[in-house]
Every structure is written in structure tokens, then in C-alpha cells.
Amino acid sequence: MRVRLSSFVLAAVVLGSILGSSALVAADRPPQDLHLVGDHWTAWDPPQPPAGAQVHIIERGDTLWDLAAKTYGNPYLWPQIWEKNQYILDAHWIYPGDPLVMGLEVAPVDTLTEGGTTGDEEGTGTPEVTGDVLTPEQAAGAPVPLGAESDIYCTGYIGDLDEKFAYTIIGSEYESLGPNLDLGASYGFSGQYGRVGTVKYNLSTGDIIYLDGGRARGMTPGTVFTVVEPQRQVVHPVTRQVAGRFYHYVGRVRVLSVQEDTAIAEIVHSCDPILVGQQLQAFEPEPVPLGRPTALRPVNYPSTEDELRGSPIILFSQDNLVSLAEDHVVYIDRGVDQDVTPGDMFTIYRMNHDGLPPIVIGELAVLSVHKSSSVAKIIESRYAVFVGDRLEPK
């Protein structure tokens, strides 16, 4: 079961202890180049909001997550606010007093000439621009998807060794499609053949299946479930302790109708072949997080071995892959309990030998967060990435 944080990004508050501390890791430390803008401190350079814009002045305690819930009715739409305010270069830090453009009012028709332009004196028809224009550096930093839907819905999670599931696939239409040859004298034989069995082991999109829950257990038509296949135990590569079990997402099913103790469902999406006997958990839609591409940590300025001691690691890779690179999905040993959120970025390190500094290997982005682990995607790699490589919040 996925678990979500109530707050997605933090509203930063200027504190002398924060500014004076150099021991905090990147995820806990705001940008250091704070400056006074008007009557408040900020790390950013907010432009003047465009004329007619709907503006919210950030207050202490605000988060993009909560503001999206209030403004758009859905906290997962927080990237839309970020997109409208590209002067914010790191969505983990927003500052009380900075303006947020929440939307733009449509200009009245009579303020434009025919054709929708200002019709300047030289007749070029150039549209009028109001408000401050973003710099090329700011415009180049537009948020982009950090992965694809399949990276979330066709991967899985690391959970407890013996997780319990509410429902199970107990059959499919294919199991009863064969003829019954035990029809007696009309066929010249009796009791010799019985029903001819049929089977389709690998079920896929469009197939009709049966579930072991009906009205008596609260099943309702239209409910969507994720098909889950428990797989092997996951051993932590550093502690050598069992970290849990990997549960693979195989596909999704939608309930079509319910009976008292059973339900009829259709497979609406399949990542891999779906089998009778596989388990079901409630489907939870997750948007693909957005992020602004930034430069990789300089190879000549790595964190120290002491700074990486006890840091997060790459815990697991699906399909027992050993050599990983860009676009591979991995699992890290940090989750909701450690305040990890979708969109978080980590620098990947390889510990060196003979007292030499750690090696900057690449970078990954968190896509989906669970209780004590997360699904992440490698977005840049200088060398092959391995399970056990260290991670540092960017």
C-alpha cells in the first residue's frame, strides 16, 4: 500500500541557526544565498506578477501541495503552480512573502485589436507583454516529467514479508469454455470423457476474470484493483538483513458486476501475464512527478566518505539486473518514514578505496514513495550503477 506525505514541499523560514550550520545535509538545508526582497528574505528573484494575475502571497506554513488542494481541488496538481512560477528553482523551498501566480485572467476583448495583437505604431502586430519577462536561464528550467507512468504502475514496491491482500483472482472465463462430452447415450457413450478442460494461463487486457469478493464483503462495480505478485525476499546489501519482500505490479482490473460472494471483472491493463491466484490491492492513481533538470554534481567536488556514512543506498533492482544505467528503475532504502517525497533528487556515489574520495556516478529521481522504501529512476549515469551504491539528497 502506498503512503503519502501530507506536505509535498516545505515553506522555508529564515533562521539564523540554519544559515550558520554547515553540518546539515542538502535535503535539510535551504539555499544559502538569501537576500532581502522588499520586506522579506528569499533565495529567489520573484518577478512582478503580470497584470490581471491571480496572486497568492506565500505565508508561513504554506506548501505547493496544500495550495494546489485549495486552489485546484487536487494536491497532485502542485506542479501546475510551480510551472506558473518558474523563478522558484527548487520546489522544496518557498519563502513567506514571495508572490505565487495561481492563474491569469483573460484580457477583455476590447483591449486587443483585431487579430489579437496590440497593433503597434509600426504595424508589426507584435503581442503586448505585461509584467516581467523570465530570463533565458529561468525559462530553460521548466519542469519536465521525471519518468513515465509505466515506471510507477508496472514496477512494484518492497513491503513486509507476508503482506495480506483483501481479494484474489479465483478463475477466468476460459476455464469453462470446453464442451461436456459426458452426455450419455445420445453420443454413444456414458461417463467416459467428462468435460473437456480449457485453460489460458497468461491472461491479458480484455480477458474476463472472477474475484473472491462480492456484496457480502463490500465489493462494488467500478472498483479498480492493482494485480500484485509476491516475489523474492530483498536483502539489504550493506546490513545483510532481510529488508522485506518485493511485490510486483502485474496489471489492473475493473469490477464489472458483483454477486453475493463473487465478482466479475475485466483486465484493463497488463504489464506482464496475469495468472489465476494472484492477489489484488486497491489501485491508487499517482501522477508522474516533475522536476527541473540541473547539472550533475561536479566530479571534482564530491562529498566526503564521512558525509556519506549512513547515507541512503540503492536497495534493489527488478529482474536481478546487475549493471544499471539511465532509464533503469531501482528501489532505495528510504521512504515516507524518512521524509522522502516524489520528485526528490539524489546524487549516486561509489565508495572508493585506499582513502580516496567517493566517485560521482550519476543521479536518480524518486517517482513513488512507500513506508520505508521508494521507487526511483536513474536519470543520468557516468558509469554503470550497482545495487549498494550510496545516495546523497541533491
Short mmCIF file of N, CA and C in Angstrom, two decimals, residues 182-351:
data_model
loop_
_atom_site.label_atom_id
_atom_site.label_comp_id
_atom_site.label_asym_id
_atom_site.label_seq_id
_atom_site.Cartn_x
_atom_site.Cartn_y
_atom_site.Cartn_z
N ASP A 182 -19.62 -35.82 -21.49
CA ASP A 182 -20.31 -36.83 -20.68
C ASP A 182 -21.82 -36.60 -20.78
N LEU A 183 -22.35 -36.83 -21.98
CA LEU A 183 -23.76 -36.53 -22.23
C LEU A 183 -24.59 -37.79 -22.43
N GLY A 184 -24.04 -38.97 -22.15
CA GLY A 184 -24.85 -40.19 -22.17
C GLY A 184 -25.01 -40.79 -23.54
N ALA A 185 -26.14 -41.50 -23.68
CA ALA A 185 -26.35 -42.35 -24.86
C ALA A 185 -26.48 -41.57 -26.15
N SER A 186 -26.88 -40.33 -26.07
CA SER A 186 -27.03 -39.57 -27.31
C SER A 186 -25.73 -39.46 -28.07
N TYR A 187 -24.62 -39.64 -27.36
CA TYR A 187 -23.32 -39.61 -28.02
C TYR A 187 -22.72 -41.01 -28.12
N GLY A 188 -23.46 -42.05 -27.68
CA GLY A 188 -22.98 -43.42 -27.79
C GLY A 188 -22.01 -43.80 -26.70
N PHE A 189 -21.88 -43.00 -25.65
CA PHE A 189 -21.00 -43.36 -24.55
C PHE A 189 -21.55 -42.69 -23.29
N SER A 190 -21.06 -43.13 -22.16
CA SER A 190 -21.53 -42.55 -20.91
C SER A 190 -20.41 -42.59 -19.89
N GLY A 191 -20.10 -41.41 -19.33
CA GLY A 191 -19.14 -41.34 -18.24
C GLY A 191 -17.72 -41.67 -18.61
N GLN A 192 -17.36 -41.57 -19.89
CA GLN A 192 -16.01 -41.94 -20.30
C GLN A 192 -15.08 -40.75 -20.45
N TYR A 193 -15.64 -39.58 -20.75
CA TYR A 193 -14.77 -38.44 -21.07
C TYR A 193 -14.97 -37.25 -20.12
N GLY A 194 -16.21 -37.01 -19.74
CA GLY A 194 -16.48 -35.84 -18.90
C GLY A 194 -16.30 -34.54 -19.66
N ARG A 195 -16.09 -33.44 -18.92
CA ARG A 195 -15.92 -32.13 -19.56
C ARG A 195 -14.48 -31.97 -20.04
N VAL A 196 -14.35 -31.48 -21.25
CA VAL A 196 -13.02 -31.20 -21.79
C VAL A 196 -12.55 -29.87 -21.22
N GLY A 197 -11.45 -29.89 -20.51
CA GLY A 197 -10.96 -28.69 -19.87
C GLY A 197 -10.29 -27.74 -20.85
N THR A 198 -10.42 -26.45 -20.57
CA THR A 198 -9.71 -25.42 -21.33
C THR A 198 -8.98 -24.53 -20.34
N VAL A 199 -7.94 -23.92 -20.78
CA VAL A 199 -7.20 -23.06 -19.88
C VAL A 199 -6.42 -22.03 -20.69
N LYS A 200 -6.33 -20.83 -20.14
CA LYS A 200 -5.43 -19.81 -20.68
C LYS A 200 -4.64 -19.30 -19.48
N TYR A 201 -3.40 -19.72 -19.41
CA TYR A 201 -2.60 -19.39 -18.24
C TYR A 201 -2.26 -17.91 -18.19
N ASN A 202 -1.84 -17.36 -19.30
CA ASN A 202 -1.37 -15.98 -19.34
C ASN A 202 -2.51 -15.06 -19.76
N LEU A 203 -3.22 -14.51 -18.79
CA LEU A 203 -4.33 -13.61 -19.07
C LEU A 203 -3.79 -12.21 -19.35
N SER A 204 -4.56 -11.44 -20.13
CA SER A 204 -4.10 -10.12 -20.53
C SER A 204 -5.28 -9.18 -20.70
N THR A 205 -5.00 -7.99 -21.18
CA THR A 205 -6.01 -6.95 -21.30
C THR A 205 -7.22 -7.43 -22.09
N GLY A 206 -8.40 -7.18 -21.52
CA GLY A 206 -9.65 -7.57 -22.16
C GLY A 206 -10.23 -8.88 -21.66
N ASP A 207 -9.44 -9.72 -21.00
CA ASP A 207 -9.94 -11.00 -20.50
C ASP A 207 -10.86 -10.79 -19.30
N ILE A 208 -11.86 -11.67 -19.16
CA ILE A 208 -12.82 -11.61 -18.07
C ILE A 208 -12.39 -12.61 -16.99
N ILE A 209 -12.39 -12.14 -15.75
CA ILE A 209 -11.93 -12.97 -14.64
C ILE A 209 -12.96 -12.92 -13.51
N TYR A 210 -12.75 -13.78 -12.49
CA TYR A 210 -13.63 -13.84 -11.33
C TYR A 210 -12.83 -13.59 -10.06
N LEU A 211 -13.44 -12.84 -9.15
CA LEU A 211 -12.79 -12.48 -7.89
C LEU A 211 -13.53 -13.10 -6.72
N ASP A 212 -12.83 -13.29 -5.61
CA ASP A 212 -13.41 -13.98 -4.46
C ASP A 212 -14.10 -13.05 -3.48
N GLY A 213 -14.58 -11.90 -3.93
CA GLY A 213 -15.31 -10.99 -3.07
C GLY A 213 -16.54 -10.46 -3.76
N GLY A 214 -17.64 -10.34 -3.05
CA GLY A 214 -18.88 -9.82 -3.61
C GLY A 214 -19.53 -8.81 -2.69
N ARG A 215 -20.86 -8.70 -2.79
CA ARG A 215 -21.58 -7.73 -1.97
C ARG A 215 -21.36 -7.96 -0.48
N ALA A 216 -21.27 -9.21 -0.08
CA ALA A 216 -21.11 -9.53 1.34
C ALA A 216 -19.82 -8.94 1.92
N ARG A 217 -18.83 -8.68 1.08
CA ARG A 217 -17.56 -8.13 1.55
C ARG A 217 -17.34 -6.70 1.09
N GLY A 218 -18.41 -6.05 0.63
CA GLY A 218 -18.32 -4.64 0.28
C GLY A 218 -17.82 -4.34 -1.12
N MET A 219 -17.71 -5.34 -1.97
CA MET A 219 -17.27 -5.11 -3.35
C MET A 219 -18.34 -4.34 -4.11
N THR A 220 -17.92 -3.37 -4.93
CA THR A 220 -18.86 -2.58 -5.72
C THR A 220 -18.40 -2.49 -7.16
N PRO A 221 -19.34 -2.43 -8.12
CA PRO A 221 -18.96 -2.28 -9.53
C PRO A 221 -18.16 -0.99 -9.75
N GLY A 222 -17.21 -1.06 -10.67
CA GLY A 222 -16.39 0.11 -10.99
C GLY A 222 -15.11 0.20 -10.20
N THR A 223 -14.98 -0.57 -9.13
CA THR A 223 -13.76 -0.54 -8.33
C THR A 223 -12.58 -1.06 -9.16
N VAL A 224 -11.45 -0.37 -9.05
CA VAL A 224 -10.24 -0.76 -9.79
C VAL A 224 -9.21 -1.30 -8.79
N PHE A 225 -8.59 -2.42 -9.15
CA PHE A 225 -7.58 -3.04 -8.32
C PHE A 225 -6.28 -3.19 -9.11
N THR A 226 -5.17 -3.14 -8.38
CA THR A 226 -3.87 -3.49 -8.93
C THR A 226 -3.62 -4.96 -8.65
N VAL A 227 -3.17 -5.70 -9.68
CA VAL A 227 -2.81 -7.10 -9.52
C VAL A 227 -1.37 -7.17 -9.02
N VAL A 228 -1.17 -7.89 -7.93
CA VAL A 228 0.13 -7.93 -7.27
C VAL A 228 0.63 -9.36 -7.20
N GLU A 229 1.91 -9.54 -7.52
CA GLU A 229 2.54 -10.85 -7.43
C GLU A 229 3.67 -10.80 -6.41
N PRO A 230 3.52 -11.45 -5.25
CA PRO A 230 4.64 -11.51 -4.29
C PRO A 230 5.81 -12.27 -4.90
N GLN A 231 7.00 -11.70 -4.78
CA GLN A 231 8.18 -12.36 -5.33
C GLN A 231 9.22 -12.56 -4.22
N ARG A 232 10.48 -12.42 -4.52
CA ARG A 232 11.53 -12.88 -3.61
C ARG A 232 11.78 -11.89 -2.48
N GLN A 233 12.43 -12.40 -1.44
CA GLN A 233 12.87 -11.56 -0.34
C GLN A 233 13.98 -10.62 -0.82
N VAL A 234 14.04 -9.45 -0.19
CA VAL A 234 15.06 -8.45 -0.51
C VAL A 234 16.01 -8.35 0.67
N VAL A 235 17.29 -8.57 0.40
CA VAL A 235 18.32 -8.49 1.44
C VAL A 235 19.08 -7.18 1.28
N HIS A 236 19.19 -6.43 2.36
CA HIS A 236 19.90 -5.16 2.32
C HIS A 236 21.37 -5.42 2.00
N PRO A 237 21.92 -4.76 0.96
CA PRO A 237 23.29 -5.07 0.52
C PRO A 237 24.38 -4.64 1.51
N VAL A 238 24.05 -3.79 2.47
CA VAL A 238 25.05 -3.35 3.44
C VAL A 238 24.90 -4.10 4.76
N THR A 239 23.69 -4.10 5.32
CA THR A 239 23.49 -4.75 6.62
C THR A 239 23.32 -6.25 6.51
N ARG A 240 23.00 -6.73 5.31
CA ARG A 240 22.74 -8.15 5.04
C ARG A 240 21.51 -8.66 5.80
N GLN A 241 20.67 -7.75 6.26
CA GLN A 241 19.42 -8.12 6.90
C GLN A 241 18.30 -8.14 5.87
N VAL A 242 17.28 -8.98 6.10
CA VAL A 242 16.14 -9.03 5.20
C VAL A 242 15.35 -7.73 5.33
N ALA A 243 15.23 -7.02 4.24
CA ALA A 243 14.54 -5.73 4.23
C ALA A 243 13.05 -5.86 3.94
N GLY A 244 12.62 -7.02 3.44
CA GLY A 244 11.22 -7.21 3.10
C GLY A 244 11.08 -8.11 1.90
N ARG A 245 9.94 -8.03 1.27
CA ARG A 245 9.67 -8.81 0.07
C ARG A 245 9.30 -7.87 -1.08
N PHE A 246 9.72 -8.23 -2.28
CA PHE A 246 9.36 -7.44 -3.45
C PHE A 246 8.01 -7.90 -3.97
N TYR A 247 7.11 -6.92 -4.15
CA TYR A 247 5.77 -7.18 -4.69
C TYR A 247 5.67 -6.49 -6.05
N HIS A 248 5.47 -7.31 -7.08
CA HIS A 248 5.48 -6.82 -8.46
C HIS A 248 4.07 -6.46 -8.90
N TYR A 249 3.93 -5.27 -9.51
CA TYR A 249 2.66 -4.87 -10.10
C TYR A 249 2.53 -5.54 -11.47
N VAL A 250 1.49 -6.35 -11.64
CA VAL A 250 1.31 -7.10 -12.88
C VAL A 250 0.33 -6.42 -13.82
N GLY A 251 -0.65 -5.71 -13.28
CA GLY A 251 -1.64 -5.05 -14.12
C GLY A 251 -2.77 -4.49 -13.28
N ARG A 252 -3.89 -4.16 -13.95
CA ARG A 252 -5.05 -3.62 -13.26
C ARG A 252 -6.32 -4.30 -13.76
N VAL A 253 -7.33 -4.41 -12.85
CA VAL A 253 -8.62 -4.97 -13.21
C VAL A 253 -9.71 -4.03 -12.71
N ARG A 254 -10.85 -4.04 -13.42
CA ARG A 254 -12.01 -3.24 -13.03
C ARG A 254 -13.20 -4.16 -12.81
N VAL A 255 -13.88 -3.98 -11.69
CA VAL A 255 -15.05 -4.80 -11.38
C VAL A 255 -16.22 -4.38 -12.27
N LEU A 256 -16.81 -5.37 -12.95
CA LEU A 256 -17.95 -5.10 -13.83
C LEU A 256 -19.28 -5.30 -13.11
N SER A 257 -19.38 -6.34 -12.33
CA SER A 257 -20.61 -6.63 -11.59
C SER A 257 -20.27 -7.48 -10.38
N VAL A 258 -21.16 -7.48 -9.40
CA VAL A 258 -20.91 -8.24 -8.18
C VAL A 258 -22.08 -9.16 -7.89
N GLN A 259 -21.76 -10.32 -7.34
CA GLN A 259 -22.75 -11.24 -6.81
C GLN A 259 -22.60 -11.24 -5.29
N GLU A 260 -23.27 -12.13 -4.63
CA GLU A 260 -23.21 -12.12 -3.18
C GLU A 260 -21.80 -12.40 -2.68
N ASP A 261 -21.12 -13.39 -3.26
CA ASP A 261 -19.81 -13.79 -2.76
C ASP A 261 -18.71 -13.73 -3.81
N THR A 262 -19.03 -13.35 -5.03
CA THR A 262 -18.04 -13.27 -6.10
C THR A 262 -18.27 -12.00 -6.91
N ALA A 263 -17.33 -11.72 -7.80
CA ALA A 263 -17.45 -10.56 -8.69
C ALA A 263 -16.87 -10.91 -10.04
N ILE A 264 -17.41 -10.29 -11.07
CA ILE A 264 -16.90 -10.42 -12.43
C ILE A 264 -16.11 -9.16 -12.75
N ALA A 265 -14.90 -9.32 -13.25
CA ALA A 265 -14.03 -8.18 -13.54
C ALA A 265 -13.38 -8.35 -14.90
N GLU A 266 -12.88 -7.24 -15.40
CA GLU A 266 -12.15 -7.23 -16.68
C GLU A 266 -10.74 -6.72 -16.46
N ILE A 267 -9.78 -7.37 -17.10
CA ILE A 267 -8.41 -6.86 -17.07
C ILE A 267 -8.33 -5.64 -17.98
N VAL A 268 -8.01 -4.49 -17.41
CA VAL A 268 -7.98 -3.25 -18.19
C VAL A 268 -6.57 -2.81 -18.51
N HIS A 269 -5.57 -3.42 -17.88
CA HIS A 269 -4.17 -3.09 -18.20
C HIS A 269 -3.31 -4.24 -17.72
N SER A 270 -2.38 -4.65 -18.56
CA SER A 270 -1.47 -5.74 -18.16
C SER A 270 -0.04 -5.35 -18.47
N CYS A 271 0.81 -5.44 -17.45
CA CYS A 271 2.24 -5.20 -17.62
C CYS A 271 2.95 -6.50 -17.98
N ASP A 272 2.52 -7.59 -17.34
CA ASP A 272 3.03 -8.93 -17.57
C ASP A 272 1.83 -9.87 -17.57
N PRO A 273 1.99 -11.13 -17.98
CA PRO A 273 0.87 -12.07 -17.94
C PRO A 273 0.26 -12.15 -16.54
N ILE A 274 -1.06 -12.13 -16.48
CA ILE A 274 -1.79 -12.21 -15.22
C ILE A 274 -2.29 -13.63 -15.03
N LEU A 275 -2.16 -14.16 -13.82
CA LEU A 275 -2.48 -15.55 -13.54
C LEU A 275 -3.59 -15.66 -12.51
N VAL A 276 -4.39 -16.71 -12.63
CA VAL A 276 -5.35 -17.03 -11.59
C VAL A 276 -4.58 -17.32 -10.30
N GLY A 277 -5.06 -16.79 -9.19
CA GLY A 277 -4.39 -16.95 -7.91
C GLY A 277 -3.62 -15.73 -7.47
N GLN A 278 -3.40 -14.76 -8.37
CA GLN A 278 -2.68 -13.56 -7.97
C GLN A 278 -3.56 -12.66 -7.11
N GLN A 279 -2.91 -11.81 -6.34
CA GLN A 279 -3.59 -11.01 -5.33
C GLN A 279 -3.97 -9.63 -5.87
N LEU A 280 -4.90 -8.98 -5.15
CA LEU A 280 -5.38 -7.66 -5.55
C LEU A 280 -5.28 -6.68 -4.39
N GLN A 281 -4.88 -5.46 -4.72
CA GLN A 281 -4.93 -4.37 -3.75
C GLN A 281 -5.57 -3.15 -4.43
N ALA A 282 -6.14 -2.27 -3.66
CA ALA A 282 -6.82 -1.10 -4.22
C ALA A 282 -5.86 -0.28 -5.08
N PHE A 283 -6.32 0.11 -6.25
CA PHE A 283 -5.50 0.91 -7.16
C PHE A 283 -5.50 2.36 -6.68
N GLU A 284 -4.32 2.95 -6.62
CA GLU A 284 -4.17 4.35 -6.23
C GLU A 284 -3.46 5.10 -7.35
N PRO A 285 -4.17 5.99 -8.03
CA PRO A 285 -3.52 6.74 -9.12
C PRO A 285 -2.42 7.64 -8.59
N GLU A 286 -1.31 7.70 -9.33
CA GLU A 286 -0.17 8.54 -8.95
C GLU A 286 0.31 9.30 -10.18
N PRO A 287 0.42 10.61 -10.08
CA PRO A 287 0.98 11.36 -11.21
C PRO A 287 2.49 11.16 -11.28
N VAL A 288 3.03 11.29 -12.48
CA VAL A 288 4.48 11.25 -12.64
C VAL A 288 5.03 12.59 -12.13
N PRO A 289 5.93 12.59 -11.14
CA PRO A 289 6.44 13.86 -10.62
C PRO A 289 7.25 14.62 -11.66
N LEU A 290 7.27 15.93 -11.49
CA LEU A 290 8.03 16.81 -12.38
C LEU A 290 9.27 17.30 -11.65
N GLY A 291 10.27 17.67 -12.42
CA GLY A 291 11.49 18.23 -11.85
C GLY A 291 12.20 19.09 -12.87
N ARG A 292 13.02 19.99 -12.39
CA ARG A 292 13.80 20.84 -13.29
C ARG A 292 15.20 20.24 -13.44
N PRO A 293 15.62 19.96 -14.66
CA PRO A 293 16.97 19.40 -14.85
C PRO A 293 18.04 20.38 -14.38
N THR A 294 18.98 19.89 -13.62
CA THR A 294 20.12 20.69 -13.17
C THR A 294 21.39 19.89 -13.41
N ALA A 295 22.51 20.59 -13.35
CA ALA A 295 23.79 19.94 -13.64
C ALA A 295 24.12 18.89 -12.59
N LEU A 296 24.80 17.84 -13.03
CA LEU A 296 25.28 16.79 -12.13
C LEU A 296 26.32 17.37 -11.17
N ARG A 297 26.39 16.78 -9.99
CA ARG A 297 27.40 17.20 -9.01
C ARG A 297 28.79 17.16 -9.67
N PRO A 298 29.58 18.22 -9.53
CA PRO A 298 30.92 18.22 -10.16
C PRO A 298 31.75 17.03 -9.70
N VAL A 299 32.40 16.39 -10.65
CA VAL A 299 33.18 15.19 -10.31
C VAL A 299 34.39 15.52 -9.44
N ASN A 300 34.82 16.77 -9.49
CA ASN A 300 35.98 17.17 -8.69
C ASN A 300 35.58 17.78 -7.35
N TYR A 301 34.29 17.68 -7.01
CA TYR A 301 33.81 18.21 -5.75
C TYR A 301 32.81 17.24 -5.12
N PRO A 302 33.24 15.99 -4.89
CA PRO A 302 32.32 15.01 -4.30
C PRO A 302 32.17 15.21 -2.80
N SER A 303 31.12 14.64 -2.25
CA SER A 303 31.00 14.60 -0.79
C SER A 303 32.08 13.67 -0.24
N THR A 304 32.37 13.83 1.04
CA THR A 304 33.41 13.02 1.66
C THR A 304 32.84 11.67 2.09
N GLU A 305 33.74 10.76 2.38
CA GLU A 305 33.32 9.44 2.85
C GLU A 305 32.55 9.55 4.16
N ASP A 306 32.98 10.47 5.04
CA ASP A 306 32.28 10.66 6.31
C ASP A 306 30.86 11.17 6.08
N GLU A 307 30.69 12.07 5.13
CA GLU A 307 29.37 12.61 4.84
C GLU A 307 28.42 11.55 4.29
N LEU A 308 28.96 10.55 3.62
CA LEU A 308 28.13 9.50 3.03
C LEU A 308 27.94 8.31 3.94
N ARG A 309 28.60 8.31 5.08
CA ARG A 309 28.44 7.20 6.02
C ARG A 309 27.01 7.21 6.57
N GLY A 310 26.32 6.10 6.43
CA GLY A 310 24.94 6.02 6.87
C GLY A 310 23.94 6.63 5.90
N SER A 311 24.40 6.98 4.70
CA SER A 311 23.52 7.60 3.72
C SER A 311 22.59 6.57 3.09
N PRO A 312 21.53 7.01 2.38
CA PRO A 312 20.67 6.06 1.67
C PRO A 312 21.47 5.26 0.64
N ILE A 313 20.93 4.11 0.25
CA ILE A 313 21.58 3.31 -0.78
C ILE A 313 20.55 2.81 -1.76
N ILE A 314 21.03 2.34 -2.91
CA ILE A 314 20.18 1.61 -3.86
C ILE A 314 20.02 0.20 -3.30
N LEU A 315 18.78 -0.15 -3.00
CA LEU A 315 18.48 -1.37 -2.26
C LEU A 315 18.24 -2.57 -3.17
N PHE A 316 17.64 -2.34 -4.33
CA PHE A 316 17.13 -3.48 -5.10
C PHE A 316 16.92 -3.05 -6.54
N SER A 317 17.09 -4.01 -7.45
CA SER A 317 16.74 -3.79 -8.84
C SER A 317 15.88 -4.95 -9.33
N GLN A 318 14.88 -4.62 -10.09
CA GLN A 318 13.98 -5.65 -10.59
C GLN A 318 14.69 -6.55 -11.60
N ASP A 319 14.24 -7.79 -11.70
CA ASP A 319 14.78 -8.75 -12.67
C ASP A 319 16.25 -9.09 -12.42
N ASN A 320 16.72 -8.83 -11.20
CA ASN A 320 18.10 -9.20 -10.82
C ASN A 320 19.15 -8.56 -11.71
N LEU A 321 18.89 -7.36 -12.19
CA LEU A 321 19.87 -6.67 -13.02
C LEU A 321 21.07 -6.26 -12.17
N VAL A 322 22.25 -6.44 -12.72
CA VAL A 322 23.48 -6.10 -12.00
C VAL A 322 24.01 -4.75 -12.46
N SER A 323 24.13 -4.55 -13.75
CA SER A 323 24.66 -3.32 -14.30
C SER A 323 23.50 -2.42 -14.72
N LEU A 324 23.38 -1.28 -14.06
CA LEU A 324 22.25 -0.37 -14.29
C LEU A 324 22.75 0.93 -14.90
N ALA A 325 21.85 1.61 -15.59
CA ALA A 325 22.22 2.87 -16.24
C ALA A 325 20.98 3.74 -16.37
N GLU A 326 21.10 4.81 -17.16
CA GLU A 326 19.99 5.73 -17.36
C GLU A 326 18.73 5.00 -17.80
N ASP A 327 17.59 5.43 -17.26
CA ASP A 327 16.25 4.91 -17.55
C ASP A 327 15.92 3.62 -16.80
N HIS A 328 16.86 3.04 -16.06
CA HIS A 328 16.52 1.88 -15.25
C HIS A 328 15.81 2.33 -13.97
N VAL A 329 14.83 1.54 -13.55
CA VAL A 329 14.11 1.79 -12.31
C VAL A 329 14.75 0.98 -11.19
N VAL A 330 14.97 1.62 -10.04
CA VAL A 330 15.58 0.96 -8.89
C VAL A 330 14.74 1.28 -7.65
N TYR A 331 15.10 0.64 -6.54
CA TYR A 331 14.42 0.85 -5.28
C TYR A 331 15.45 1.28 -4.24
N ILE A 332 15.14 2.32 -3.48
CA ILE A 332 16.07 2.84 -2.48
C ILE A 332 15.53 2.57 -1.09
N ASP A 333 16.40 2.58 -0.10
CA ASP A 333 16.01 2.18 1.25
C ASP A 333 15.56 3.36 2.11
N ARG A 334 14.87 4.30 1.52
CA ARG A 334 14.27 5.42 2.25
C ARG A 334 12.87 5.65 1.70
N GLY A 335 11.95 6.06 2.59
CA GLY A 335 10.57 6.28 2.17
C GLY A 335 9.91 7.35 3.00
N VAL A 336 8.59 7.20 3.18
CA VAL A 336 7.81 8.18 3.92
C VAL A 336 8.36 8.38 5.33
N ASP A 337 8.76 7.29 5.96
CA ASP A 337 9.27 7.39 7.33
C ASP A 337 10.53 8.25 7.42
N GLN A 338 11.21 8.44 6.30
CA GLN A 338 12.44 9.26 6.27
C GLN A 338 12.20 10.56 5.50
N ASP A 339 10.91 10.94 5.33
CA ASP A 339 10.53 12.21 4.70
C ASP A 339 10.94 12.31 3.24
N VAL A 340 11.01 11.20 2.55
CA VAL A 340 11.25 11.23 1.11
C VAL A 340 9.92 11.50 0.40
N THR A 341 9.95 12.30 -0.66
CA THR A 341 8.75 12.62 -1.42
C THR A 341 9.01 12.43 -2.91
N PRO A 342 7.97 12.16 -3.70
CA PRO A 342 8.15 12.07 -5.15
C PRO A 342 8.75 13.36 -5.70
N GLY A 343 9.69 13.22 -6.60
CA GLY A 343 10.39 14.38 -7.16
C GLY A 343 11.73 14.65 -6.52
N ASP A 344 12.01 14.04 -5.36
CA ASP A 344 13.31 14.23 -4.73
C ASP A 344 14.42 13.69 -5.63
N MET A 345 15.54 14.39 -5.65
CA MET A 345 16.68 14.00 -6.47
C MET A 345 17.84 13.59 -5.56
N PHE A 346 18.58 12.58 -6.01
CA PHE A 346 19.74 12.09 -5.26
C PHE A 346 20.93 11.96 -6.20
N THR A 347 22.11 12.33 -5.69
CA THR A 347 23.36 12.05 -6.40
C THR A 347 23.81 10.64 -6.03
N ILE A 348 24.23 9.87 -7.03
CA ILE A 348 24.68 8.49 -6.82
C ILE A 348 26.21 8.50 -6.68
N TYR A 349 26.70 7.82 -5.63
CA TYR A 349 28.14 7.75 -5.37
C TYR A 349 28.60 6.30 -5.32
N ARG A 350 29.85 6.07 -5.68
CA ARG A 350 30.52 4.79 -5.47
C ARG A 350 31.65 5.03 -4.47
N MET A 351 31.66 4.27 -3.39
CA MET A 351 32.73 4.41 -2.41
C MET A 351 34.05 3.96 -3.03
#
